[in-house]
PDB file of N, CA and C in Angstrom:
ATOM      1  N   MET A   1      56.996 162.874  91.086  1.00 76.00           N
ATOM      2  CA  MET A   1      56.458 161.852  90.222  1.00 76.00           C
ATOM      3  C   MET A   1      56.819 162.192  88.776  1.00 76.00           C
ATOM      4  N   ALA A   2      57.314 161.256  88.061  1.00 84.00           N
ATOM      5  CA  ALA A   2      57.724 161.462  86.677  1.00 84.00           C
ATOM      6  C   ALA A   2      56.508 161.506  85.753  1.00 84.00           C
ATOM      7  N   ARG A   3      56.679 162.198  84.643  1.00 85.00           N
ATOM      8  CA  ARG A   3      55.615 162.260  83.643  1.00 85.00           C
ATOM      9  C   ARG A   3      55.451 160.882  83.025  1.00 85.00           C
ATOM     10  N   PRO A   4      54.212 160.441  82.781  1.00 87.00           N
ATOM     11  CA  PRO A   4      54.014 159.126  82.159  1.00 87.00           C
ATOM     12  C   PRO A   4      54.617 159.087  80.756  1.00 87.00           C
ATOM     13  N   ARG A   5      55.144 157.959  80.384  1.00 89.00           N
ATOM     14  CA  ARG A   5      55.731 157.807  79.055  1.00 89.00           C
ATOM     15  C   ARG A   5      54.653 157.898  77.993  1.00 89.00           C
ATOM     16  N   LEU A   6      54.987 158.541  76.882  1.00 84.00           N
ATOM     17  CA  LEU A   6      54.054 158.644  75.765  1.00 84.00           C
ATOM     18  C   LEU A   6      53.922 157.298  75.072  1.00 84.00           C
ATOM     19  N   ASP A   7      52.766 157.092  74.490  1.00 87.00           N
ATOM     20  CA  ASP A   7      52.566 155.914  73.662  1.00 87.00           C
ATOM     21  C   ASP A   7      53.526 156.024  72.473  1.00 87.00           C
ATOM     22  N   VAL A   8      53.963 154.908  71.975  1.00 85.00           N
ATOM     23  CA  VAL A   8      54.937 154.893  70.876  1.00 85.00           C
ATOM     24  C   VAL A   8      54.441 155.725  69.695  1.00 85.00           C
ATOM     25  N   SER A   9      53.148 155.684  69.404  1.00 86.00           N
ATOM     26  CA  SER A   9      52.616 156.437  68.260  1.00 86.00           C
ATOM     27  C   SER A   9      52.606 157.940  68.498  1.00 86.00           C
ATOM     28  N   ASP A  10      52.720 158.379  69.757  1.00 85.00           N
ATOM     29  CA  ASP A  10      52.699 159.803  70.080  1.00 85.00           C
ATOM     30  C   ASP A  10      54.091 160.404  70.232  1.00 85.00           C
ATOM     31  N   ARG A  11      55.128 159.580  70.164  1.00 88.00           N
ATOM     32  CA  ARG A  11      56.490 160.088  70.338  1.00 88.00           C
ATOM     33  C   ARG A  11      56.983 160.725  69.043  1.00 88.00           C
ATOM     34  N   ARG A  12      57.698 161.810  69.191  1.00 87.00           N
ATOM     35  CA  ARG A  12      58.285 162.473  68.023  1.00 87.00           C
ATOM     36  C   ARG A  12      59.632 161.824  67.741  1.00 87.00           C
ATOM     37  N   THR A  13      59.675 161.063  66.683  1.00 88.00           N
ATOM     38  CA  THR A  13      60.899 160.322  66.373  1.00 88.00           C
ATOM     39  C   THR A  13      61.508 160.723  65.037  1.00 88.00           C
ATOM     40  N   ARG A  14      60.780 161.485  64.235  1.00 89.00           N
ATOM     41  CA  ARG A  14      61.265 161.858  62.916  1.00 89.00           C
ATOM     42  C   ARG A  14      61.882 163.238  62.939  1.00 89.00           C
ATOM     43  N   THR A  15      62.981 163.408  62.218  1.00 90.00           N
ATOM     44  CA  THR A  15      63.653 164.695  62.086  1.00 90.00           C
ATOM     45  C   THR A  15      63.670 165.073  60.618  1.00 90.00           C
ATOM     46  N   ILE A  16      63.350 166.330  60.345  1.00 90.00           N
ATOM     47  CA  ILE A  16      63.385 166.830  58.980  1.00 90.00           C
ATOM     48  C   ILE A  16      64.372 167.987  58.938  1.00 90.00           C
ATOM     49  N   GLY A  17      65.344 167.922  58.061  1.00 91.00           N
ATOM     50  CA  GLY A  17      66.350 168.976  57.949  1.00 91.00           C
ATOM     51  C   GLY A  17      65.923 170.043  56.962  1.00 91.00           C
ATOM     52  N   VAL A  18      66.191 171.285  57.296  1.00 91.00           N
ATOM     53  CA  VAL A  18      65.883 172.407  56.420  1.00 91.00           C
ATOM     54  C   VAL A  18      67.106 173.309  56.395  1.00 91.00           C
ATOM     55  N   ARG A  19      67.544 173.696  55.222  1.00 95.00           N
ATOM     56  CA  ARG A  19      68.674 174.609  55.100  1.00 95.00           C
ATOM     57  C   ARG A  19      68.155 176.036  55.024  1.00 95.00           C
ATOM     58  N   LEU A  20      68.777 176.913  55.800  1.00 95.00           N
ATOM     59  CA  LEU A  20      68.414 178.329  55.837  1.00 95.00           C
ATOM     60  C   LEU A  20      69.660 179.178  55.694  1.00 95.00           C
ATOM     61  N   THR A  21      69.482 180.391  55.212  1.00 96.00           N
ATOM     62  CA  THR A  21      70.595 181.330  55.242  1.00 96.00           C
ATOM     63  C   THR A  21      70.755 181.798  56.686  1.00 96.00           C
ATOM     64  N   SER A  22      71.852 182.443  56.981  1.00 96.00           N
ATOM     65  CA  SER A  22      72.057 182.971  58.328  1.00 96.00           C
ATOM     66  C   SER A  22      70.957 183.960  58.691  1.00 96.00           C
ATOM     67  N   ALA A  23      70.590 184.808  57.739  1.00 95.00           N
ATOM     68  CA  ALA A  23      69.541 185.803  57.996  1.00 95.00           C
ATOM     69  C   ALA A  23      68.197 185.124  58.252  1.00 95.00           C
ATOM     70  N   GLU A  24      67.896 184.082  57.486  1.00 95.00           N
ATOM     71  CA  GLU A  24      66.644 183.353  57.701  1.00 95.00           C
ATOM     72  C   GLU A  24      66.623 182.673  59.064  1.00 95.00           C
ATOM     73  N   ALA A  25      67.747 182.112  59.454  1.00 95.00           N
ATOM     74  CA  ALA A  25      67.828 181.441  60.752  1.00 95.00           C
ATOM     75  C   ALA A  25      67.627 182.424  61.893  1.00 95.00           C
ATOM     76  N   VAL A  26      68.217 183.607  61.764  1.00 95.00           N
ATOM     77  CA  VAL A  26      68.053 184.640  62.788  1.00 95.00           C
ATOM     78  C   VAL A  26      66.594 185.079  62.848  1.00 95.00           C
ATOM     79  N   ASP A  27      65.991 185.287  61.660  1.00 94.00           N
ATOM     80  CA  ASP A  27      64.586 185.694  61.599  1.00 94.00           C
ATOM     81  C   ASP A  27      63.692 184.628  62.235  1.00 94.00           C
ATOM     82  N   LEU A  28      63.941 183.375  61.933  1.00 95.00           N
ATOM     83  CA  LEU A  28      63.161 182.276  62.509  1.00 95.00           C
ATOM     84  C   LEU A  28      63.309 182.240  64.027  1.00 95.00           C
ATOM     85  N   ALA A  29      64.521 182.369  64.512  1.00 94.00           N
ATOM     86  CA  ALA A  29      64.757 182.362  65.961  1.00 94.00           C
ATOM     87  C   ALA A  29      64.070 183.541  66.630  1.00 94.00           C
ATOM     88  N   ASP A  30      64.083 184.706  65.993  1.00 92.00           N
ATOM     89  CA  ASP A  30      63.413 185.889  66.538  1.00 92.00           C
ATOM     90  C   ASP A  30      61.899 185.681  66.599  1.00 92.00           C
ATOM     91  N   ARG A  31      61.338 185.121  65.538  1.00 91.00           N
ATOM     92  CA  ARG A  31      59.896 184.868  65.518  1.00 91.00           C
ATOM     93  C   ARG A  31      59.503 183.871  66.606  1.00 91.00           C
ATOM     94  N   ALA A  32      60.296 182.821  66.749  1.00 92.00           N
ATOM     95  CA  ALA A  32      60.002 181.821  67.773  1.00 92.00           C
ATOM     96  C   ALA A  32      60.088 182.442  69.161  1.00 92.00           C
ATOM     97  N   SER A  33      61.120 183.224  69.384  1.00 90.00           N
ATOM     98  CA  SER A  33      61.297 183.880  70.677  1.00 90.00           C
ATOM     99  C   SER A  33      60.143 184.832  70.978  1.00 90.00           C
ATOM    100  N   SER A  34      59.715 185.586  69.967  1.00 86.00           N
ATOM    101  CA  SER A  34      58.598 186.513  70.146  1.00 86.00           C
ATOM    102  C   SER A  34      57.306 185.795  70.501  1.00 86.00           C
ATOM    103  N   ALA A  35      57.174 184.562  70.034  1.00 88.00           N
ATOM    104  CA  ALA A  35      55.987 183.766  70.329  1.00 88.00           C
ATOM    105  C   ALA A  35      56.144 182.983  71.629  1.00 88.00           C
ATOM    106  N   GLY A  36      57.329 183.073  72.247  1.00 87.00           N
ATOM    107  CA  GLY A  36      57.555 182.335  73.484  1.00 87.00           C
ATOM    108  C   GLY A  36      57.716 180.841  73.254  1.00 87.00           C
ATOM    109  N   LEU A  37      58.214 180.486  72.085  1.00 91.00           N
ATOM    110  CA  LEU A  37      58.367 179.077  71.718  1.00 91.00           C
ATOM    111  C   LEU A  37      59.816 178.776  71.369  1.00 91.00           C
ATOM    112  N   THR A  38      60.165 177.507  71.434  1.00 93.00           N
ATOM    113  CA  THR A  38      61.448 177.089  70.900  1.00 93.00           C
ATOM    114  C   THR A  38      61.338 177.144  69.384  1.00 93.00           C
ATOM    115  N   THR A  39      62.472 177.133  68.711  1.00 94.00           N
ATOM    116  CA  THR A  39      62.444 177.148  67.253  1.00 94.00           C
ATOM    117  C   THR A  39      61.710 175.924  66.719  1.00 94.00           C
ATOM    118  N   ALA A  40      61.971 174.761  67.306  1.00 93.00           N
ATOM    119  CA  ALA A  40      61.309 173.529  66.858  1.00 93.00           C
ATOM    120  C   ALA A  40      59.800 173.609  67.045  1.00 93.00           C
ATOM    121  N   ALA A  41      59.353 174.096  68.191  1.00 92.00           N
ATOM    122  CA  ALA A  41      57.913 174.209  68.444  1.00 92.00           C
ATOM    123  C   ALA A  41      57.266 175.201  67.481  1.00 92.00           C
ATOM    124  N   TYR A  42      57.979 176.305  67.203  1.00 93.00           N
ATOM    125  CA  TYR A  42      57.464 177.299  66.275  1.00 93.00           C
ATOM    126  C   TYR A  42      57.299 176.699  64.879  1.00 93.00           C
ATOM    127  N   VAL A  43      58.337 176.029  64.395  1.00 94.00           N
ATOM    128  CA  VAL A  43      58.291 175.426  63.068  1.00 94.00           C
ATOM    129  C   VAL A  43      57.191 174.365  63.011  1.00 94.00           C
ATOM    130  N   ARG A  44      57.095 173.537  64.049  1.00 93.00           N
ATOM    131  CA  ARG A  44      56.079 172.485  64.091  1.00 93.00           C
ATOM    132  C   ARG A  44      54.682 173.101  63.978  1.00 93.00           C
ATOM    133  N   ARG A  45      54.410 174.162  64.739  1.00 93.00           N
ATOM    134  CA  ARG A  45      53.096 174.806  64.674  1.00 93.00           C
ATOM    135  C   ARG A  45      52.847 175.405  63.296  1.00 93.00           C
ATOM    136  N   ALA A  46      53.848 176.069  62.745  1.00 93.00           N
ATOM    137  CA  ALA A  46      53.681 176.695  61.432  1.00 93.00           C
ATOM    138  C   ALA A  46      53.396 175.645  60.356  1.00 93.00           C
ATOM    139  N   VAL A  47      54.153 174.574  60.359  1.00 92.00           N
ATOM    140  CA  VAL A  47      54.007 173.536  59.336  1.00 92.00           C
ATOM    141  C   VAL A  47      52.660 172.826  59.455  1.00 92.00           C
ATOM    142  N   LEU A  48      52.205 172.621  60.684  1.00 92.00           N
ATOM    143  CA  LEU A  48      50.946 171.904  60.895  1.00 92.00           C
ATOM    144  C   LEU A  48      49.731 172.823  60.865  1.00 92.00           C
ATOM    145  N   GLY A  49      49.962 174.115  60.568  1.00 91.00           N
ATOM    146  CA  GLY A  49      48.855 175.055  60.440  1.00 91.00           C
ATOM    147  C   GLY A  49      48.197 175.434  61.754  1.00 91.00           C
ATOM    148  N   ARG A  50      48.943 175.289  62.847  1.00 91.00           N
ATOM    149  CA  ARG A  50      48.399 175.655  64.156  1.00 91.00           C
ATOM    150  C   ARG A  50      48.630 177.128  64.410  1.00 91.00           C
ATOM    151  N   ARG A  51      47.822 177.678  65.263  1.00 88.00           N
ATOM    152  CA  ARG A  51      47.900 179.108  65.581  1.00 88.00           C
ATOM    153  C   ARG A  51      49.185 179.413  66.348  1.00 88.00           C
ATOM    154  N   ILE A  52      49.822 180.508  65.945  1.00 88.00           N
ATOM    155  CA  ILE A  52      51.031 180.972  66.632  1.00 88.00           C
ATOM    156  C   ILE A  52      50.715 182.361  67.169  1.00 88.00           C
ATOM    157  N   ARG A  53      50.711 182.474  68.485  1.00 80.00           N
ATOM    158  CA  ARG A  53      50.423 183.757  69.112  1.00 80.00           C
ATOM    159  C   ARG A  53      51.715 184.372  69.615  1.00 80.00           C
ATOM    160  N   SER A  54      51.770 185.679  69.562  1.00 74.00           N
ATOM    161  CA  SER A  54      52.921 186.364  70.133  1.00 74.00           C
ATOM    162  C   SER A  54      52.798 186.351  71.648  1.00 74.00           C
ATOM    163  N   ALA A  55      53.884 186.079  72.315  1.00 69.00           N
ATOM    164  CA  ALA A  55      53.890 186.114  73.772  1.00 69.00           C
ATOM    165  C   ALA A  55      53.858 187.573  74.205  1.00 69.00           C
ATOM    166  N   THR A  56      53.022 187.860  75.177  1.00 65.00           N
ATOM    167  CA  THR A  56      52.939 189.213  75.700  1.00 65.00           C
ATOM    168  C   THR A  56      53.723 189.269  76.993  1.00 65.00           C
ATOM    169  N   VAL A  57      54.678 190.146  77.022  1.00 65.00           N
ATOM    170  CA  VAL A  57      55.470 190.314  78.232  1.00 65.00           C
ATOM    171  C   VAL A  57      54.870 191.468  79.011  1.00 65.00           C
ATOM    172  N   LEU A  58      54.432 191.160  80.199  1.00 67.00           N
ATOM    173  CA  LEU A  58      53.823 192.173  81.041  1.00 67.00           C
ATOM    174  C   LEU A  58      54.923 192.886  81.804  1.00 67.00           C
ATOM    175  N   ARG A  59      55.041 194.155  81.575  1.00 71.00           N
ATOM    176  CA  ARG A  59      56.068 194.936  82.247  1.00 71.00           C
ATOM    177  C   ARG A  59      55.454 195.623  83.457  1.00 71.00           C
ATOM    178  N   ILE A  60      55.819 195.118  84.629  1.00 72.00           N
ATOM    179  CA  ILE A  60      55.310 195.709  85.862  1.00 72.00           C
ATOM    180  C   ILE A  60      56.478 195.946  86.806  1.00 72.00           C
ATOM    181  N   GLY A  61      56.244 196.792  87.769  1.00 76.00           N
ATOM    182  CA  GLY A  61      57.286 197.120  88.724  1.00 76.00           C
ATOM    183  C   GLY A  61      57.560 195.987  89.693  1.00 76.00           C
ATOM    184  N   ALA A  62      58.673 196.100  90.393  1.00 83.00           N
ATOM    185  CA  ALA A  62      59.094 195.057  91.329  1.00 83.00           C
ATOM    186  C   ALA A  62      58.081 194.852  92.445  1.00 83.00           C
ATOM    187  N   GLU A  63      57.535 195.931  92.976  1.00 82.00           N
ATOM    188  CA  GLU A  63      56.567 195.792  94.073  1.00 82.00           C
ATOM    189  C   GLU A  63      55.291 195.106  93.595  1.00 82.00           C
ATOM    190  N   ASP A  64      54.805 195.468  92.399  1.00 79.00           N
ATOM    191  CA  ASP A  64      53.615 194.808  91.849  1.00 79.00           C
ATOM    192  C   ASP A  64      53.890 193.335  91.582  1.00 79.00           C
ATOM    193  N   ARG A  65      55.093 193.040  91.099  1.00 80.00           N
ATOM    194  CA  ARG A  65      55.464 191.647  90.838  1.00 80.00           C
ATOM    195  C   ARG A  65      55.466 190.841  92.139  1.00 80.00           C
ATOM    196  N   ARG A  66      56.013 191.428  93.210  1.00 85.00           N
ATOM    197  CA  ARG A  66      56.026 190.744  94.512  1.00 85.00           C
ATOM    198  C   ARG A  66      54.605 190.505  95.015  1.00 85.00           C
ATOM    199  N   GLU A  67      53.752 191.512  94.835  1.00 84.00           N
ATOM    200  CA  GLU A  67      52.366 191.373  95.290  1.00 84.00           C
ATOM    201  C   GLU A  67      51.635 190.288  94.509  1.00 84.00           C
ATOM    202  N   LEU A  68      51.833 190.252  93.200  1.00 82.00           N
ATOM    203  CA  LEU A  68      51.234 189.188  92.392  1.00 82.00           C
ATOM    204  C   LEU A  68      51.748 187.817  92.831  1.00 82.00           C
ATOM    205  N   HIS A  69      53.028 187.751  93.148  1.00 86.00           N
ATOM    206  CA  HIS A  69      53.600 186.487  93.621  1.00 86.00           C
ATOM    207  C   HIS A  69      52.945 186.060  94.934  1.00 86.00           C
ATOM    208  N   ARG A  70      52.771 187.007  95.843  1.00 88.00           N
ATOM    209  CA  ARG A  70      52.131 186.696  97.132  1.00 88.00           C
ATOM    210  C   ARG A  70      50.706 186.186  96.931  1.00 88.00           C
ATOM    211  N   ILE A  71      49.969 186.842  96.039  1.00 87.00           N
ATOM    212  CA  ILE A  71      48.594 186.414  95.761  1.00 87.00           C
ATOM    213  C   ILE A  71      48.599 184.995  95.198  1.00 87.00           C
ATOM    214  N   GLY A  72      49.504 184.735  94.267  1.00 87.00           N
ATOM    215  CA  GLY A  72      49.591 183.396  93.686  1.00 87.00           C
ATOM    216  C   GLY A  72      49.931 182.341  94.723  1.00 87.00           C
ATOM    217  N   VAL A  73      50.856 182.654  95.613  1.00 89.00           N
ATOM    218  CA  VAL A  73      51.229 181.713  96.677  1.00 89.00           C
ATOM    219  C   VAL A  73      50.029 181.441  97.574  1.00 89.00           C
ATOM    220  N   ASN A  74      49.307 182.496  97.936  1.00 87.00           N
ATOM    221  CA  ASN A  74      48.137 182.322  98.797  1.00 87.00           C
ATOM    222  C   ASN A  74      47.052 181.488  98.120  1.00 87.00           C
ATOM    223  N   LEU A  75      46.812 181.754  96.835  1.00 88.00           N
ATOM    224  CA  LEU A  75      45.822 180.961  96.109  1.00 88.00           C
ATOM    225  C   LEU A  75      46.240 179.489  96.037  1.00 88.00           C
ATOM    226  N   ASN A  76      47.524 179.253  95.833  1.00 91.00           N
ATOM    227  CA  ASN A  76      48.024 177.879  95.783  1.00 91.00           C
ATOM    228  C   ASN A  76      47.839 177.185  97.126  1.00 91.00           C
ATOM    229  N   GLN A  77      48.143 177.872  98.212  1.00 90.00           N
ATOM    230  CA  GLN A  77      47.968 177.290  99.539  1.00 90.00           C
ATOM    231  C   GLN A  77      46.495 176.994  99.803  1.00 90.00           C
ATOM    232  N   LEU A  78      45.628 177.897  99.384  1.00 88.00           N
ATOM    233  CA  LEU A  78      44.191 177.698  99.559  1.00 88.00           C
ATOM    234  C   LEU A  78      43.720 176.477  98.770  1.00 88.00           C
ATOM    235  N   ALA A  79      44.150 176.373  97.534  1.00 89.00           N
ATOM    236  CA  ALA A  79      43.755 175.235  96.698  1.00 89.00           C
ATOM    237  C   ALA A  79      44.259 173.918  97.289  1.00 89.00           C
ATOM    238  N   ARG A  80      45.501 173.897  97.765  1.00 91.00           N
ATOM    239  CA  ARG A  80      46.042 172.666  98.360  1.00 91.00           C
ATOM    240  C   ARG A  80      45.260 172.263  99.597  1.00 91.00           C
ATOM    241  N   ALA A  81      44.918 173.261 100.435  1.00 90.00           N
ATOM    242  CA  ALA A  81      44.154 172.966 101.652  1.00 90.00           C
ATOM    243  C   ALA A  81      42.773 172.427 101.303  1.00 90.00           C
ATOM    244  N   MET A  82      42.116 173.057 100.333  1.00 89.00           N
ATOM    245  CA  MET A  82      40.773 172.606  99.954  1.00 89.00           C
ATOM    246  C   MET A  82      40.819 171.221  99.319  1.00 89.00           C
ATOM    247  N   ASN A  83      41.862 170.940  98.530  1.00 93.00           N
ATOM    248  CA  ASN A  83      42.008 169.609  97.948  1.00 93.00           C
ATOM    249  C   ASN A  83      42.261 168.554  99.017  1.00 93.00           C
ATOM    250  N   ALA A  84      42.804 168.984 100.146  1.00 93.00           N
ATOM    251  CA  ALA A  84      43.050 168.064 101.258  1.00 93.00           C
ATOM    252  C   ALA A  84      41.825 167.941 102.165  1.00 93.00           C
ATOM    253  N   GLY A  85      40.728 168.623 101.819  1.00 93.00           N
ATOM    254  CA  GLY A  85      39.501 168.499 102.585  1.00 93.00           C
ATOM    255  C   GLY A  85      39.282 169.571 103.632  1.00 93.00           C
ATOM    256  N   VAL A  86      40.163 170.549 103.724  1.00 92.00           N
ATOM    257  CA  VAL A  86      39.992 171.645 104.679  1.00 92.00           C
ATOM    258  C   VAL A  86      38.957 172.605 104.104  1.00 92.00           C
ATOM    259  N   PRO A  87      37.926 172.958 104.881  1.00 90.00           N
ATOM    260  CA  PRO A  87      36.916 173.887 104.342  1.00 90.00           C
ATOM    261  C   PRO A  87      37.504 175.278 104.108  1.00 90.00           C
ATOM    262  N   ALA A  88      36.986 175.946 103.094  1.00 87.00           N
ATOM    263  CA  ALA A  88      37.457 177.292 102.764  1.00 87.00           C
ATOM    264  C   ALA A  88      37.023 178.266 103.849  1.00 87.00           C
ATOM    265  N   PRO A  89      37.891 179.198 104.215  1.00 87.00           N
ATOM    266  CA  PRO A  89      37.509 180.205 105.208  1.00 87.00           C
ATOM    267  C   PRO A  89      36.411 181.116 104.661  1.00 87.00           C
ATOM    268  N   PRO A  90      35.646 181.749 105.557  1.00 90.00           N
ATOM    269  CA  PRO A  90      34.606 182.676 105.099  1.00 90.00           C
ATOM    270  C   PRO A  90      35.214 183.783 104.232  1.00 90.00           C
ATOM    271  N   GLY A  91      34.487 184.155 103.197  1.00 89.00           N
ATOM    272  CA  GLY A  91      34.933 185.234 102.318  1.00 89.00           C
ATOM    273  C   GLY A  91      35.829 184.771 101.187  1.00 89.00           C
ATOM    274  N   THR A  92      36.112 183.470 101.114  1.00 87.00           N
ATOM    275  CA  THR A  92      37.012 182.961 100.068  1.00 87.00           C
ATOM    276  C   THR A  92      36.439 183.196  98.678  1.00 87.00           C
ATOM    277  N   ARG A  93      35.178 182.848  98.495  1.00 87.00           N
ATOM    278  CA  ARG A  93      34.578 182.998  97.165  1.00 87.00           C
ATOM    279  C   ARG A  93      34.619 184.461  96.713  1.00 87.00           C
ATOM    280  N   GLU A  94      34.317 185.382  97.619  1.00 90.00           N
ATOM    281  CA  GLU A  94      34.333 186.797  97.276  1.00 90.00           C
ATOM    282  C   GLU A  94      35.750 187.257  96.919  1.00 90.00           C
ATOM    283  N   ALA A  95      36.726 186.778  97.667  1.00 87.00           N
ATOM    284  CA  ALA A  95      38.118 187.165  97.399  1.00 87.00           C
ATOM    285  C   ALA A  95      38.568 186.647  96.040  1.00 87.00           C
ATOM    286  N   VAL A  96      38.228 185.399  95.727  1.00 87.00           N
ATOM    287  CA  VAL A  96      38.616 184.825  94.434  1.00 87.00           C
ATOM    288  C   VAL A  96      37.894 185.550  93.301  1.00 87.00           C
ATOM    289  N   ASP A  97      36.614 185.874  93.508  1.00 89.00           N
ATOM    290  CA  ASP A  97      35.884 186.641  92.485  1.00 89.00           C
ATOM    291  C   ASP A  97      36.547 187.999  92.247  1.00 89.00           C
ATOM    292  N   ARG A  98      36.973 188.657  93.309  1.00 87.00           N
ATOM    293  CA  ARG A  98      37.628 189.967  93.175  1.00 87.00           C
ATOM    294  C   ARG A  98      38.958 189.833  92.442  1.00 87.00           C
ATOM    295  N   ILE A  99      39.693 188.782  92.733  1.00 86.00           N
ATOM    296  CA  ILE A  99      40.952 188.543  92.017  1.00 86.00           C
ATOM    297  C   ILE A  99      40.672 188.369  90.526  1.00 86.00           C
ATOM    298  N   GLY A 100      39.602 187.638  90.197  1.00 86.00           N
ATOM    299  CA  GLY A 100      39.215 187.465  88.796  1.00 86.00           C
ATOM    300  C   GLY A 100      38.903 188.796  88.127  1.00 86.00           C
ATOM    301  N   GLU A 101      38.216 189.677  88.847  1.00 87.00           N
ATOM    302  CA  GLU A 101      37.913 191.005  88.308  1.00 87.00           C
ATOM    303  C   GLU A 101      39.190 191.808  88.059  1.00 87.00           C
ATOM    304  N   LEU A 102      40.113 191.740  89.013  1.00 83.00           N
ATOM    305  CA  LEU A 102      41.373 192.474  88.866  1.00 83.00           C
ATOM    306  C   LEU A 102      42.193 191.946  87.696  1.00 83.00           C
ATOM    307  N   VAL A 103      42.201 190.630  87.525  1.00 81.00           N
ATOM    308  CA  VAL A 103      42.925 190.034  86.393  1.00 81.00           C
ATOM    309  C   VAL A 103      42.292 190.486  85.083  1.00 81.00           C
ATOM    310  N   ALA A 104      40.959 190.504  85.019  1.00 82.00           N
ATOM    311  CA  ALA A 104      40.275 190.956  83.803  1.00 82.00           C
ATOM    312  C   ALA A 104      40.631 192.406  83.490  1.00 82.00           C
ATOM    313  N   GLU A 105      40.696 193.253  84.513  1.00 80.00           N
ATOM    314  CA  GLU A 105      41.097 194.644  84.306  1.00 80.00           C
ATOM    315  C   GLU A 105      42.528 194.729  83.780  1.00 80.00           C
ATOM    316  N   LEU A 106      43.399 193.916  84.351  1.00 76.00           N
ATOM    317  CA  LEU A 106      44.793 193.896  83.921  1.00 76.00           C
ATOM    318  C   LEU A 106      44.899 193.450  82.469  1.00 76.00           C
ATOM    319  N   LEU A 107      44.179 192.400  82.109  1.00 73.00           N
ATOM    320  CA  LEU A 107      44.228 191.881  80.750  1.00 73.00           C
ATOM    321  C   LEU A 107      43.638 192.863  79.739  1.00 73.00           C
ATOM    322  N   ALA A 108      42.687 193.673  80.173  1.00 76.00           N
ATOM    323  CA  ALA A 108      42.072 194.653  79.267  1.00 76.00           C
ATOM    324  C   ALA A 108      43.090 195.710  78.836  1.00 76.00           C
ATOM    325  N   HIS A 109      44.166 195.879  79.601  1.00 71.00           N
ATOM    326  CA  HIS A 109      45.170 196.887  79.272  1.00 71.00           C
ATOM    327  C   HIS A 109      46.287 196.319  78.383  1.00 71.00           C
ATOM    328  N   LEU A 110      46.245 195.029  78.126  1.00 65.00           N
ATOM    329  CA  LEU A 110      47.264 194.404  77.278  1.00 65.00           C
ATOM    330  C   LEU A 110      46.876 194.523  75.823  1.00 65.00           C
ATOM    331  N   PRO A 111      47.865 194.535  74.932  1.00 60.00           N
ATOM    332  CA  PRO A 111      47.530 194.562  73.500  1.00 60.00           C
ATOM    333  C   PRO A 111      46.827 193.279  73.094  1.00 60.00           C
ATOM    334  N   ALA A 112      45.962 193.377  72.105  1.00 58.00           N
ATOM    335  CA  ALA A 112      45.227 192.200  71.644  1.00 58.00           C
ATOM    336  C   ALA A 112      46.174 191.159  71.099  1.00 58.00           C
ATOM    337  N   ALA A 113      45.899 189.893  71.441  1.00 48.00           N
ATOM    338  CA  ALA A 113      46.735 188.781  70.956  1.00 48.00           C
ATOM    339  C   ALA A 113      46.417 188.517  69.503  1.00 48.00           C
ATOM    340  N   GLY A 114      47.448 188.207  68.737  1.00 44.00           N
ATOM    341  CA  GLY A 114      47.240 187.974  67.295  1.00 44.00           C
ATOM    342  C   GLY A 114      47.279 186.616  66.924  1.00 44.00           C
TER     343      GLY A 114
END
């Protein structure tokens, strides 16, 4: 299903040109990349006074990454089944609560977002 079209008043139709030195352009691209944003999104947030957070890259091993992927797939399958009216198996709430605890522990080890 395609995304609904934006109302005409919500479409970004204006372009503003800014001249930068090569060094400034590189610095801008680096800042945008560090925030996990495109250059345009970064500039838009900066100009409009919106918060710009640095993206945190979680460095984990391949086995941990696979395990996280498996957990995510299982949670997605569970959510799809429940949305289709299938009752949750016994112990689901406890398992999801435990996953939440593990995520909180993981996030506690990350550097504070700025």
